[in-house]
mmCIF file of C-alpha atoms and ligand atoms in Angstrom:
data_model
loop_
_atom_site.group_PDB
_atom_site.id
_atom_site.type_symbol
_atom_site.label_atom_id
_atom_site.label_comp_id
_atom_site.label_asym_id
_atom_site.label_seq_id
_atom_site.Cartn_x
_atom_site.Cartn_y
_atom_site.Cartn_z
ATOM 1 C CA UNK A 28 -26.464 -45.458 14.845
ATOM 2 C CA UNK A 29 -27.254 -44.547 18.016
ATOM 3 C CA UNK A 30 -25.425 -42.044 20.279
ATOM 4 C CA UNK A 31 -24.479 -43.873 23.824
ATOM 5 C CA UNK A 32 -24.387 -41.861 26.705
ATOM 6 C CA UNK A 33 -23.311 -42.394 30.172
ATOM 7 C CA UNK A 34 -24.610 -40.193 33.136
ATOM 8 C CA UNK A 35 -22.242 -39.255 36.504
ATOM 9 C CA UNK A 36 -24.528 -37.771 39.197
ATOM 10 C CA UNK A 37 -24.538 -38.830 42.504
ATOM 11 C CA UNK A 38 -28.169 -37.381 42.603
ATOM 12 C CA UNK A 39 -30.694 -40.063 41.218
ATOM 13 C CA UNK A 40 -33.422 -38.009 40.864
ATOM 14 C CA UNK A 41 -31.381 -36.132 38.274
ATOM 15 C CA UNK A 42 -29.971 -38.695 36.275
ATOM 16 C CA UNK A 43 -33.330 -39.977 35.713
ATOM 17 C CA UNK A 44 -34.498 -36.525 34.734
ATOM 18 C CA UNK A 45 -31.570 -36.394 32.342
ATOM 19 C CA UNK A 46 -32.117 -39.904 31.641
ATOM 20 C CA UNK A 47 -35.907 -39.572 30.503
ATOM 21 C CA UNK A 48 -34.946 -36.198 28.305
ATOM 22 C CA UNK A 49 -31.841 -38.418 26.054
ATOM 23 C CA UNK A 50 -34.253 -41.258 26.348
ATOM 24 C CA UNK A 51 -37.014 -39.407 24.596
ATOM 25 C CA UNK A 52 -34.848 -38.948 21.666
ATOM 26 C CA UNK A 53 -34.516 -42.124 19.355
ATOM 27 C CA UNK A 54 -30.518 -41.582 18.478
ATOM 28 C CA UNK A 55 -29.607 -41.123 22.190
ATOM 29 C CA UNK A 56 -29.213 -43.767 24.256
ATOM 30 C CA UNK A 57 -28.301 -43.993 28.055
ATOM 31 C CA UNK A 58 -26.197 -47.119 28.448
ATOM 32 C CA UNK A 59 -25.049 -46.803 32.414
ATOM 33 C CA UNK A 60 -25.058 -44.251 34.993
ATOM 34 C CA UNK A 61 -22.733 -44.205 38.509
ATOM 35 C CA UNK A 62 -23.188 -41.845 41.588
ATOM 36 C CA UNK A 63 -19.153 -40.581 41.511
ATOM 37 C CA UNK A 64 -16.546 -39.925 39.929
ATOM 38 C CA UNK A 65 -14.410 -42.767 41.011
ATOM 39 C CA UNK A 66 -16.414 -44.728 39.001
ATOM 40 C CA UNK A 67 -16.048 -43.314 35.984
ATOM 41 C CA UNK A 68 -12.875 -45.459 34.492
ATOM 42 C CA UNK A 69 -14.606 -48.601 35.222
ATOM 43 C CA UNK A 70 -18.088 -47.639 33.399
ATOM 44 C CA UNK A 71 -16.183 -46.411 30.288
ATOM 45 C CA UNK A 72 -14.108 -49.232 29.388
ATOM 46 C CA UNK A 73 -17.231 -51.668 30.023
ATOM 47 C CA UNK A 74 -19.524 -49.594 27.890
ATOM 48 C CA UNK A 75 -17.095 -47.498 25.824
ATOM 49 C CA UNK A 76 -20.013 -44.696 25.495
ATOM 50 C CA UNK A 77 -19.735 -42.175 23.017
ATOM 51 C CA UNK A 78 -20.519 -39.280 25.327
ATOM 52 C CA UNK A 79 -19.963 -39.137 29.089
ATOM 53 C CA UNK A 80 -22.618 -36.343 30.861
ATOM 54 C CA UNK A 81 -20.726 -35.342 34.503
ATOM 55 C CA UNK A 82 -21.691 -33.949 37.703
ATOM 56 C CA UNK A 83 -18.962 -31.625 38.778
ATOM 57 C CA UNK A 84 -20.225 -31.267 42.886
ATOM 58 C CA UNK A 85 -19.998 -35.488 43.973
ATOM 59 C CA UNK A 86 -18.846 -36.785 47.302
ATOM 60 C CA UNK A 87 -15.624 -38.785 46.511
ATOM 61 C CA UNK A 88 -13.971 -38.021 43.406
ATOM 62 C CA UNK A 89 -15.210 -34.785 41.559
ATOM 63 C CA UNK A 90 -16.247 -34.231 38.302
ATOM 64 C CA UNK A 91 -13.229 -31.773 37.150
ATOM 65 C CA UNK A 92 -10.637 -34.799 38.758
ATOM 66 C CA UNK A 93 -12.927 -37.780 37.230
ATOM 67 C CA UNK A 94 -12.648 -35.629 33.960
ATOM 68 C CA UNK A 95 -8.348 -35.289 34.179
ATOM 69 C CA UNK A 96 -8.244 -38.492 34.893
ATOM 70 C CA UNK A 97 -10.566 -40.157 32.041
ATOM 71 C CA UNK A 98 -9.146 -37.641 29.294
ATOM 72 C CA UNK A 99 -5.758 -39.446 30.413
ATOM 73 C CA UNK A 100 -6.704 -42.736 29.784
ATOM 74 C CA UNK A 101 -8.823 -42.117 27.080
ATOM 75 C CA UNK A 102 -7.894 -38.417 25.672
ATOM 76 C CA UNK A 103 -10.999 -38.800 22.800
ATOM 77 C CA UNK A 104 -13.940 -39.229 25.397
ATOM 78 C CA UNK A 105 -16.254 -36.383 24.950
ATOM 79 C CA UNK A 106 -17.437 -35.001 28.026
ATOM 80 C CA UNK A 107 -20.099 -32.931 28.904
ATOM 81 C CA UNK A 108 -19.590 -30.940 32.412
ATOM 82 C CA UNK A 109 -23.062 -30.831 34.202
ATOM 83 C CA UNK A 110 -22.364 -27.602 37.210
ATOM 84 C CA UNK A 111 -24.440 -24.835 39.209
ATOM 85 C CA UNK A 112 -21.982 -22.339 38.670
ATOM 86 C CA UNK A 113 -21.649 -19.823 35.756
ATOM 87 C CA UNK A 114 -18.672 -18.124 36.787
ATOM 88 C CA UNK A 115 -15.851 -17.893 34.525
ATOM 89 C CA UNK A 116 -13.211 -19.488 36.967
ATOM 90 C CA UNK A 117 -14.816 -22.805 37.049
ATOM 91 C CA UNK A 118 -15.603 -22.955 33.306
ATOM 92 C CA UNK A 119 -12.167 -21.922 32.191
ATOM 93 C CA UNK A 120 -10.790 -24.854 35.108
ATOM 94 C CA UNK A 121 -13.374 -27.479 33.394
ATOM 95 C CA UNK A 122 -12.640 -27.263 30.253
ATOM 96 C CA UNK A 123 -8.802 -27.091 30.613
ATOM 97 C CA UNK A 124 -9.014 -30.527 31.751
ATOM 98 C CA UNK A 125 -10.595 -31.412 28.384
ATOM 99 C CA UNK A 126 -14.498 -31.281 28.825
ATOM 100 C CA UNK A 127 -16.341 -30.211 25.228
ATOM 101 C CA UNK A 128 -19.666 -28.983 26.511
ATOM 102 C CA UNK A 129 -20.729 -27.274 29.915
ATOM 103 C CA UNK A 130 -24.233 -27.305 30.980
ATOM 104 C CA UNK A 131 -25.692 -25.200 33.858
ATOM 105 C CA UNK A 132 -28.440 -27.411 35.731
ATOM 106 C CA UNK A 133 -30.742 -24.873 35.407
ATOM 107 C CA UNK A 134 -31.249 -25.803 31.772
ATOM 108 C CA UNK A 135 -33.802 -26.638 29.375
ATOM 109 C CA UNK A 136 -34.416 -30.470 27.769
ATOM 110 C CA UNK A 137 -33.616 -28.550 24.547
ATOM 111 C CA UNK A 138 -30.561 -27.228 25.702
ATOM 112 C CA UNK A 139 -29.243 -30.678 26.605
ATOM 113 C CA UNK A 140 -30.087 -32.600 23.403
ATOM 114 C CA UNK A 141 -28.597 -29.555 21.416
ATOM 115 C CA UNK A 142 -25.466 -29.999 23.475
ATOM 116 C CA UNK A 143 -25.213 -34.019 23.504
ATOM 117 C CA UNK A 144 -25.777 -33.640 19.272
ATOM 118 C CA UNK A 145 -22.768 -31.232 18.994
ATOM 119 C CA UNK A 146 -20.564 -32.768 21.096
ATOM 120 C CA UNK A 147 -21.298 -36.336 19.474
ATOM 121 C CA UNK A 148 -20.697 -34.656 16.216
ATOM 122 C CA UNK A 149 -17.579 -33.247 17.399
ATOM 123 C CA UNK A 150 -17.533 -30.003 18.177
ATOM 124 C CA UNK A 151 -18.282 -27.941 21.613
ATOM 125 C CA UNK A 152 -20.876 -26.553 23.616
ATOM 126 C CA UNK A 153 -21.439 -23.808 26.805
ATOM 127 C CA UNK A 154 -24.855 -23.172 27.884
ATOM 128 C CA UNK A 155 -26.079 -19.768 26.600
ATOM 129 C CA UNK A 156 -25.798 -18.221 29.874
ATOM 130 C CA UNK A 157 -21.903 -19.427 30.189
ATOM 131 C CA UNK A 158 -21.491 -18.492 26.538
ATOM 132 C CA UNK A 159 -22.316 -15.005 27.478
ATOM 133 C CA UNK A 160 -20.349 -14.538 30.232
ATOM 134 C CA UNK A 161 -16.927 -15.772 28.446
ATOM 135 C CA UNK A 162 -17.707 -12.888 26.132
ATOM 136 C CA UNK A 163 -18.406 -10.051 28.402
ATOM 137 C CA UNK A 164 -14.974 -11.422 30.489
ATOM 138 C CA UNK A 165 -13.303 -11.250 26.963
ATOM 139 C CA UNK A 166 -14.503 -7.914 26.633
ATOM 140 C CA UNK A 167 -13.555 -7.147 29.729
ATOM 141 C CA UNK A 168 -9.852 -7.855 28.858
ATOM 142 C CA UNK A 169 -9.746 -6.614 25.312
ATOM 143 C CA UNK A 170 -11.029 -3.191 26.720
ATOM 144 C CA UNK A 171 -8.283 -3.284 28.741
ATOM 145 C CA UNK A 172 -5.593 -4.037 26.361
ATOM 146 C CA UNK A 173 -6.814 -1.331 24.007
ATOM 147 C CA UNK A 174 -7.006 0.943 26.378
ATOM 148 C CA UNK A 175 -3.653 1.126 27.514
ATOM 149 C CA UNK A 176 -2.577 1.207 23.477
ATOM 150 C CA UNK A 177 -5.315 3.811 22.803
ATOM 151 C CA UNK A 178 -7.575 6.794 24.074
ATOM 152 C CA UNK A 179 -10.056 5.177 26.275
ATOM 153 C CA UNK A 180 -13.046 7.165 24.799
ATOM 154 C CA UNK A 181 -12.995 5.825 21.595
ATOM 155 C CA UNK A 182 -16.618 4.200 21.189
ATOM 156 C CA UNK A 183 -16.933 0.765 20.830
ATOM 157 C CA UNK A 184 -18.026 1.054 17.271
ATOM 158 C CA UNK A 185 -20.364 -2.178 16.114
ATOM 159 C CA UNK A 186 -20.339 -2.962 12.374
ATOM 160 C CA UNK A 187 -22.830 -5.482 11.077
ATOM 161 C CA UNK A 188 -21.624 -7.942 8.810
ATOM 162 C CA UNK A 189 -23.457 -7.441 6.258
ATOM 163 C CA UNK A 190 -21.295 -8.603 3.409
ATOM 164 C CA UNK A 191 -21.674 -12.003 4.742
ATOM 165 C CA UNK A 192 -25.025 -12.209 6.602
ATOM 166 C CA UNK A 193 -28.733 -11.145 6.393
ATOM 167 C CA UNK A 194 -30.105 -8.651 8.505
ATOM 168 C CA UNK A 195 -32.504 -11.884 10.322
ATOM 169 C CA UNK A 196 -29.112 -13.497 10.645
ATOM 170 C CA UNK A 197 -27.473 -10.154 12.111
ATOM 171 C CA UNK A 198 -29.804 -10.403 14.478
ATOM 172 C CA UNK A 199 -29.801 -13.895 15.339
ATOM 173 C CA UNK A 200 -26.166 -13.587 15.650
ATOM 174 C CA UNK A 201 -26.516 -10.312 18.592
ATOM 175 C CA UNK A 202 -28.531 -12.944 20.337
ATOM 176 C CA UNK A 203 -26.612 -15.807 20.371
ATOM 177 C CA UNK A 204 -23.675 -13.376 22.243
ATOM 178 C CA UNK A 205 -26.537 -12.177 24.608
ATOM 179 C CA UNK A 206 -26.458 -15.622 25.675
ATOM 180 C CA UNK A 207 -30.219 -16.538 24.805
ATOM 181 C CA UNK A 208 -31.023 -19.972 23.533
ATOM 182 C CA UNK A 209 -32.859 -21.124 20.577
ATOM 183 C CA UNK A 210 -36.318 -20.490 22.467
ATOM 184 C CA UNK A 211 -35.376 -17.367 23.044
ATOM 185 C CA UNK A 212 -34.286 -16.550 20.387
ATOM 186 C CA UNK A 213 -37.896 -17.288 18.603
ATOM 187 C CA UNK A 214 -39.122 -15.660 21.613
ATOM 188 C CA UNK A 215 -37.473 -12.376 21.100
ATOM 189 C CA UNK A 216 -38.116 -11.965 16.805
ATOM 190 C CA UNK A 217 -41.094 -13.920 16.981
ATOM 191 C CA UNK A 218 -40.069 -16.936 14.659
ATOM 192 C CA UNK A 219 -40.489 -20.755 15.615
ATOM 193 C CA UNK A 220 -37.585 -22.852 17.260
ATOM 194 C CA UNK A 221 -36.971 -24.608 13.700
ATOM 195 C CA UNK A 222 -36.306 -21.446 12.037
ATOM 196 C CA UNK A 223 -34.143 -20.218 15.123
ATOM 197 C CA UNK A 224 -32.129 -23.478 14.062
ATOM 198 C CA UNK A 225 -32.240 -22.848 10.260
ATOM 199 C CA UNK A 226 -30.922 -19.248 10.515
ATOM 200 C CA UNK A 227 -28.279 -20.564 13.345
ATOM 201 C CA UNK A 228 -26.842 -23.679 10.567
ATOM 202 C CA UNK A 229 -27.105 -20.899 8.057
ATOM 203 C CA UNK A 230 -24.765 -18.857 9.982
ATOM 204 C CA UNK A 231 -22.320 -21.397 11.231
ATOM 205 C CA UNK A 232 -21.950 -22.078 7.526
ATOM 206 C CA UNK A 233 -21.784 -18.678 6.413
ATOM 207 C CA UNK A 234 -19.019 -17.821 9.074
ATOM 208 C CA UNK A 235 -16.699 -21.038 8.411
ATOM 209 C CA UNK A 236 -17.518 -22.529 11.982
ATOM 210 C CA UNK A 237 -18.516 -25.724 13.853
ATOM 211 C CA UNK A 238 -20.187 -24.598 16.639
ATOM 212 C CA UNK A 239 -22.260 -21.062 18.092
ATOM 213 C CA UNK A 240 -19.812 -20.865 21.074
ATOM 214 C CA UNK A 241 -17.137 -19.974 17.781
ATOM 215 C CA UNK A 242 -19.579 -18.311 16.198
ATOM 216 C CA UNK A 243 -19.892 -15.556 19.239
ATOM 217 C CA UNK A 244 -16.168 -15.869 19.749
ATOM 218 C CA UNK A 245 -15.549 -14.587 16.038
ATOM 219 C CA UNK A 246 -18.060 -12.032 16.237
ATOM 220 C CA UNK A 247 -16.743 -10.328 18.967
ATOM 221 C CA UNK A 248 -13.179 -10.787 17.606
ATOM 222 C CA UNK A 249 -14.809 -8.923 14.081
ATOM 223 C CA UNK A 250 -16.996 -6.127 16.606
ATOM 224 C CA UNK A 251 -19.889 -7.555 14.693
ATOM 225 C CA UNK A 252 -22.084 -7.672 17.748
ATOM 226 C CA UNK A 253 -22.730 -5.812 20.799
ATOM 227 C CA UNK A 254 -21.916 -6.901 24.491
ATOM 228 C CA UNK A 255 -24.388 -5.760 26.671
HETATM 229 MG MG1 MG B 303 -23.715 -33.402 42.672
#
């Protein structure tokens, strides 16, 4: 069955872009698209999509308001922030309001069919890049409450998990908290996109979660990877 998808932009030339991407894949279908947030309510209960993709910067209603005020009617729509900004502050704000993924526009086609497939199947997704900041801001914060318990030169000390993971999936795992996506991944160990994707489900599995956002999350939790 096919995955519906409406797109909030109030740039056209966008949509289409994102339009033409979800369109190239045979499960994903776009099914309406509006230029604001104030017309968010009215496209979802005529085309009760599956996944709605929105524009956070719009003229009238914003995306983070169109986003507080669908989750209210609806509190099961699965929505997919589209933004320009990595920062922490507006990330933390968009998803409070009950957004599952967050894409930076700068993205790849990849990036956004990975992220419409997890959402759809239920679970969450941040762009790389936003991934990686949430972790080096968590970092940031459980330095600081460690340091006022403890010496502040004790060395972060890294321990690979090893009981649970191969040393390919070790590494896979360090780059999924550097914030690098699948291509880059492949890029950086020299291994194809597919097996980027087979070690990733491997680890997800291996670590009892849905989703890599969790899967950095715990590993930083454990010290199983490095922030840098
Ligand atoms: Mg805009």
């Amino acid at each position: 069955m096919a995955t519906n998808i409406i797109i909030i932009d109030d740039h056209q030339l966008f949509r289409e872009g994102i339009k033409r991407i979800l369109e190239f894949e045979k499960s994903l279908q776009v099914v309406a698209e509006g230029d604001d947030g104030s017309e968010v309510l009215t496209l979802v209960e005529e085309y009760r999509p599956d996944i709605v993709i929105m524009d956070i910067n719009m003229p009238q209603m914003n995306g983070v308001e169109a986003t507080r005020k669908l989750i209210e009617k609806y509190p099961k729509t699965k929505i997919i922030i589209l933004s320009i900004h990595d920062d922490e502050n507006y990330v933390t704000h968009a998803l409070k309001t009950g957004a599952m993924g967050y894409l930076l526009k700068e993205m790849d086609a990849d990036t956004l069919i990975e992220a419409v497939r997890v959402v759809a199947d239920g679970g969450s997704y941040l762009h790389p890049k936003v991934t990686h900041n949430l972790v080096k801001e968590y970092r940031r914060l459980a330095a600081g409450e460690s340091a006022a318990r403890v010496s502040p030169y004790v060395p972060a000390e890294i321990r690979r998990p090893l009981h649970l993971l191969t040393r390919r999936e070790c590494d896979v795992l360090q780059l999924l908290a550097d914030g690098k996506s699948n291509r880059g991944i492949g890029d950086a160990l020299y291994i194809s996109e597919k097996t980027v994707k087979n070690h990733v489900s491997n680890i997800l599995q291996k670590m009892n979660v849905n989703d890599r956002t969790q899967a950095v999350i715990s590993a930083i939790k454990n010290g199983w990877v490095k922030v840098r």
